[in-house]
Short mmCIF file of C-alpha atoms and ligand atoms in Angstrom, two decimals:
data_model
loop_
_atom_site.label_atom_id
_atom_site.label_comp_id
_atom_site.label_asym_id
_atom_site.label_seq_id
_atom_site.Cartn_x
_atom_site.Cartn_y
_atom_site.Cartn_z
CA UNK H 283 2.04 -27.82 -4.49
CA UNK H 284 1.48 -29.65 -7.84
CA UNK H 285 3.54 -30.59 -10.74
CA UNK H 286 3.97 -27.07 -12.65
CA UNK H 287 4.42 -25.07 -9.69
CA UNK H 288 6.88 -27.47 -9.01
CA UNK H 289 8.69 -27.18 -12.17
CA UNK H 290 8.10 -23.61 -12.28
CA UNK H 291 9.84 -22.96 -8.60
CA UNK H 292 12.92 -24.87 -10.36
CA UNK H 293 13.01 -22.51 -13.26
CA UNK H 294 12.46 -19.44 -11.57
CA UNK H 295 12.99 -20.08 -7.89
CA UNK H 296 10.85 -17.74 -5.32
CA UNK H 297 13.36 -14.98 -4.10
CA UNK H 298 12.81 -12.66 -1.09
CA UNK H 299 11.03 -9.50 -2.34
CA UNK H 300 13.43 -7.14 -0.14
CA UNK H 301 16.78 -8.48 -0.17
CA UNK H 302 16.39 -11.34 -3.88
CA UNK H 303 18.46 -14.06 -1.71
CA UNK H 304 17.03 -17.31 -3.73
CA UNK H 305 14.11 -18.81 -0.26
CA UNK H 306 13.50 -21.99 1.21
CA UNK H 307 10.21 -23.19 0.42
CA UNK H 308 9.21 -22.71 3.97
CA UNK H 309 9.64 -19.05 3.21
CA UNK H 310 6.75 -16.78 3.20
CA UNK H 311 7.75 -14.29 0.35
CA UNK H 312 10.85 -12.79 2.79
CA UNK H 313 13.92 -14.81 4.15
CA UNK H 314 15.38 -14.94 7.58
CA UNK H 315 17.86 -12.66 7.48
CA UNK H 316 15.25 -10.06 6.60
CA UNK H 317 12.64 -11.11 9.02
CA UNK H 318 15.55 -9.80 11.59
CA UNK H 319 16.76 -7.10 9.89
CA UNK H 320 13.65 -5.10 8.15
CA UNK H 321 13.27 -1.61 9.40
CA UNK H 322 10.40 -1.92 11.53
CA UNK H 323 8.77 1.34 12.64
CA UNK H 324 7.94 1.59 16.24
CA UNK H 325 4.39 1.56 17.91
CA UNK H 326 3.13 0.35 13.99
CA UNK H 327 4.63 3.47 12.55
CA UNK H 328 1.34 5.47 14.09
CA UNK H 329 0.59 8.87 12.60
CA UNK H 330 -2.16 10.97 13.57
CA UNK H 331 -4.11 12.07 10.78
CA UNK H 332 -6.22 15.79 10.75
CA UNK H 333 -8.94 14.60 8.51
CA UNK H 334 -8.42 10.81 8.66
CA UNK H 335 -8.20 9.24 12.27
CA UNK H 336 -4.40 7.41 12.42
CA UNK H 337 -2.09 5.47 9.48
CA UNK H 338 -0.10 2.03 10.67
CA UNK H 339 2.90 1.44 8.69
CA UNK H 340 4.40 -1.48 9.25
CA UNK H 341 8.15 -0.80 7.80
CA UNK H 342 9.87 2.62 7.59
CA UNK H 343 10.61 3.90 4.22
CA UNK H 344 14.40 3.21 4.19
CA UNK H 345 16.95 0.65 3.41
CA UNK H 346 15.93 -2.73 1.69
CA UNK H 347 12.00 -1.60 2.53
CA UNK H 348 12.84 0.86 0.50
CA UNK H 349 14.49 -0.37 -2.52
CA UNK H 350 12.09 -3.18 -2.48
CA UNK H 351 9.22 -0.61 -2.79
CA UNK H 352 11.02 1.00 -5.21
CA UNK H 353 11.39 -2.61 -7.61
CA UNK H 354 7.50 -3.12 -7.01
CA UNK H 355 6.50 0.31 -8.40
CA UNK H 356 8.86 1.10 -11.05
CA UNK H 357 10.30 -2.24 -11.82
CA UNK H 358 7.73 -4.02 -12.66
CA UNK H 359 7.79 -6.36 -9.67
CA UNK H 360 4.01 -6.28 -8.97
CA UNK H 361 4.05 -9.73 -8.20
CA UNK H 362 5.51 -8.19 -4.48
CA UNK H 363 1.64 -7.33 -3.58
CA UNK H 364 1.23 -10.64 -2.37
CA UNK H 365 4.01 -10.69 0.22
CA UNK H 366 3.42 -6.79 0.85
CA UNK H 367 -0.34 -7.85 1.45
CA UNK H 368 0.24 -10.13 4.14
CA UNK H 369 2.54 -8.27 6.13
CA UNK H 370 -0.18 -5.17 5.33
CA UNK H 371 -2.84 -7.22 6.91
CA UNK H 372 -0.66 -8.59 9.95
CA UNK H 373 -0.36 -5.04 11.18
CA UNK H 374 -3.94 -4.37 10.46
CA UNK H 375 -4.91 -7.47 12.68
CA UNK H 376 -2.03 -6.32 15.64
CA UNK H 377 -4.10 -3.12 15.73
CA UNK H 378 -8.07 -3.41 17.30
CA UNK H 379 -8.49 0.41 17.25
CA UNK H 380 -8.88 -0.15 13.66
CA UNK H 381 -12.36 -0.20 12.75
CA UNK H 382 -13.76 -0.64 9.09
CA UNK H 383 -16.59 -1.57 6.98
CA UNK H 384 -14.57 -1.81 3.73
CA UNK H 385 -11.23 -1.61 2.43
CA UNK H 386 -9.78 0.79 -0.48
CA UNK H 387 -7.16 2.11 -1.56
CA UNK H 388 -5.08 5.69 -2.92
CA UNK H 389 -5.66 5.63 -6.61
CA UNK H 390 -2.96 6.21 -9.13
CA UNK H 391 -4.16 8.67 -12.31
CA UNK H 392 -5.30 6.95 -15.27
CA UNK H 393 -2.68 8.24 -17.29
CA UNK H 394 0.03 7.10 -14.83
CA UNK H 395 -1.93 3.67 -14.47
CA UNK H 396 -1.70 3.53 -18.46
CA UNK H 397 2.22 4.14 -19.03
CA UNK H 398 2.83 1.69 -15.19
CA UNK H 399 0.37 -0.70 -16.27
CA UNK H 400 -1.02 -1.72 -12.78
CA UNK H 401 -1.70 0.56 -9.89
CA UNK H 402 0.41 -0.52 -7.09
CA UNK H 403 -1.79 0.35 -4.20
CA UNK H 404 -4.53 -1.25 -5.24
CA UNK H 405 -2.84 -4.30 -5.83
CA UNK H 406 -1.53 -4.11 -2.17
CA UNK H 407 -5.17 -3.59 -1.25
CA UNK H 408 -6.39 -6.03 -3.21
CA UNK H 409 -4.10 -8.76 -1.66
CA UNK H 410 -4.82 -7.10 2.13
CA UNK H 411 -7.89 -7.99 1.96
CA UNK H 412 -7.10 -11.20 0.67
CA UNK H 413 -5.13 -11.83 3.38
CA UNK H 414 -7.84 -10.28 5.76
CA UNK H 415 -10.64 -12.80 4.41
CA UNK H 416 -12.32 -9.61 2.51
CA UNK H 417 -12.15 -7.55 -0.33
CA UNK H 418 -11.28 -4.45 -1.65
CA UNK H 419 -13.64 -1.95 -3.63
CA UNK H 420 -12.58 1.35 -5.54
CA UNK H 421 -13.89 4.41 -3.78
CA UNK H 422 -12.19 6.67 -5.20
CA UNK H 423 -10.66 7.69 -8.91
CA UNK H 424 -7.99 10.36 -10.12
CA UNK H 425 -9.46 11.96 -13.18
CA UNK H 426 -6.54 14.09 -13.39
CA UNK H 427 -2.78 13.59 -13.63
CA UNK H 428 -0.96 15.97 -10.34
CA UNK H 429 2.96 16.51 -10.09
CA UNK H 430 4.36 13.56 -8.62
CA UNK H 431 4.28 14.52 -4.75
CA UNK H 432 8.20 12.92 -4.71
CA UNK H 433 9.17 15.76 -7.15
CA UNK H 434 7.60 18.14 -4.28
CA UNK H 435 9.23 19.81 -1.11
CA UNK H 436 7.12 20.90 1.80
CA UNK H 437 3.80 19.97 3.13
CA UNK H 438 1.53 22.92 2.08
CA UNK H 439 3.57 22.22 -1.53
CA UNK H 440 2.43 18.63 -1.56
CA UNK H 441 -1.55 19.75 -0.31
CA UNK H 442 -1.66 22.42 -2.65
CA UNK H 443 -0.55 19.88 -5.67
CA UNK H 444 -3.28 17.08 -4.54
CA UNK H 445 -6.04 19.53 -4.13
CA UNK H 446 -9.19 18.26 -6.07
CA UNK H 447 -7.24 15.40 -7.42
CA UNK H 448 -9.27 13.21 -6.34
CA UNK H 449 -13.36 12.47 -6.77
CA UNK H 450 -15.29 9.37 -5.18
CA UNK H 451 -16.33 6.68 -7.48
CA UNK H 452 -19.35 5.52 -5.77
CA UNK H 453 -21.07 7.78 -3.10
CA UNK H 454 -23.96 4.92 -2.20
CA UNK H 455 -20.91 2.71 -1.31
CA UNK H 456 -19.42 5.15 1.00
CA UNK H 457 -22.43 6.77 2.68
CA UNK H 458 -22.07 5.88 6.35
CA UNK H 459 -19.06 3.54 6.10
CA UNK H 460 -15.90 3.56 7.97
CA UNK H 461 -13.31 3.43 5.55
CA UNK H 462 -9.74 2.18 5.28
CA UNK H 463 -7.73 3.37 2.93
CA UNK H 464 -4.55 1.40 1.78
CA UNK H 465 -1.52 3.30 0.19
CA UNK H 466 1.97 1.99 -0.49
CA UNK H 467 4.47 4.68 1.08
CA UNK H 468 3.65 7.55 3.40
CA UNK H 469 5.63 10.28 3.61
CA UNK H 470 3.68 13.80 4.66
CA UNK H 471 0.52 11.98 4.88
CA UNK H 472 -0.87 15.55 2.31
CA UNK H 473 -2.11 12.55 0.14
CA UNK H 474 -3.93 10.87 3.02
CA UNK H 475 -5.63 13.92 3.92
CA UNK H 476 -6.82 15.12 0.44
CA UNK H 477 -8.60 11.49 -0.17
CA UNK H 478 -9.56 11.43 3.28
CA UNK H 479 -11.61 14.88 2.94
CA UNK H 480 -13.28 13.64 -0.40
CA UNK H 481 -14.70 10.28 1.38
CA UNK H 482 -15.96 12.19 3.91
CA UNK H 483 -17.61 14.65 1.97
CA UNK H 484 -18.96 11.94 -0.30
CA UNK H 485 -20.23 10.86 3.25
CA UNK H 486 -18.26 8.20 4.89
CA UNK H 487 -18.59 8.54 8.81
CA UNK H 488 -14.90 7.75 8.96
CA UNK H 489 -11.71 6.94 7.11
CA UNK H 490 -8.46 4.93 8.43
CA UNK H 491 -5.37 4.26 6.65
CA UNK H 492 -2.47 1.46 6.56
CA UNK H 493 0.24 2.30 4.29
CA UNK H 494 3.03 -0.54 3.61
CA UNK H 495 6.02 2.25 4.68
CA UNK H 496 6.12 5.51 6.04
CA UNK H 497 8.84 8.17 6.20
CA UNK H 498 11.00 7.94 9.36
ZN1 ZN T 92 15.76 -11.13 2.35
#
């Protein structure tokens, strides 16, 4: 810890990213209180995919989870990746049946990306992978802008929106790679699917997804 960080933790002292109770330097990103109380999904939130194989989700998409996610996307509190990252990668490493060559992530819409000014999911796969000893590489893009599945109902509303959104970035990447994909919140998993479907027809033998939250 040097001198500035030092100075800096004075000025603006590290607060935990769900609940903003001022931490302990001992802290990793989340206090104690929340380390009891977060909404932890059973069996690491597991969802079957059709296309893709399974999703882990460490939290369920509710409570402090929830209005912490809500901070770190809309808010401007993309600083949260890191902590978000590590708890990402914990359930990643809790979890052999996940198998990967490389790591990637949903990707927001350029246009979306533009008026946010980060996209949140790659930042959470960014610092995954960090936190996982690897990296993370773009496989995929969003040329165009869909409704925003949370204005949506149903499932076949959601797939029908996210049809063809998506294109991969880099089919010599993918070809023959198992791939995991990293979003922030899962709710239908109609998301999942549609990028899923596009990195296997781009030719990835596989694809495998971790999502921060998922719907209970
Ligand atoms: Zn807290």
């Amino acid at each position: 810890m040097g001198f500035f960080s030092t100075i800096l933790d004075l000025i603006f002292p590290p607060k935990c990213v769900f609940c903003s109770k001022v931490l302990d330097r001992a802290d990793e990103g989340w206090c104690d209180d929340c380390t009891e109380s977060l909404p932890y999904a059973d069996d690491m939130g597991k969802q079957d995919g059709e296309v893709f194989d399974f999703c882990v989700s460490p939290l369920y998409y509710t409570g402090a989870a929830r209005r912490s996610i809500l901070r770190y996307k809309f808010r401007g509190a993309s600083h949260y990746a890191d902590v978000y990252g590590k708890l990402l990668a914990e359930s990643i490493r809790d979890n052999p049946d996940i198998k990967y060559d490389l790591i990637s992530w949903v990707p927001l819409s350029y246009k979306r990306e533009r008026s946010r000014g980060y996209d949140q999911a790659m930042l959470l796969a960014l610092s995954t992978a960090l936190a996982l000893d690897d990296v993370a590489v773009e496989t995929l893009r969003k040329p165009i802008e869909a409704q925003a599945q949370s204005e949506l109902g149903d499932k076949a509303q959601r797939s029908a929106n996210i049809s063809g959104a998506f294109v991969a970035s880099d089919e010599e990447l993918i070809a023959g790679k198992r791939v995991l994909l990293i979003d922030d919140v899962v709710t239908t998993c109609s998301t999942l699917e549609e990028c899923a479907r596009v990195l296997l027809s781009a030719g990835a033998s596989g694809v495998v997804c971790a999502a921060l939250a998922r719907g209970e």
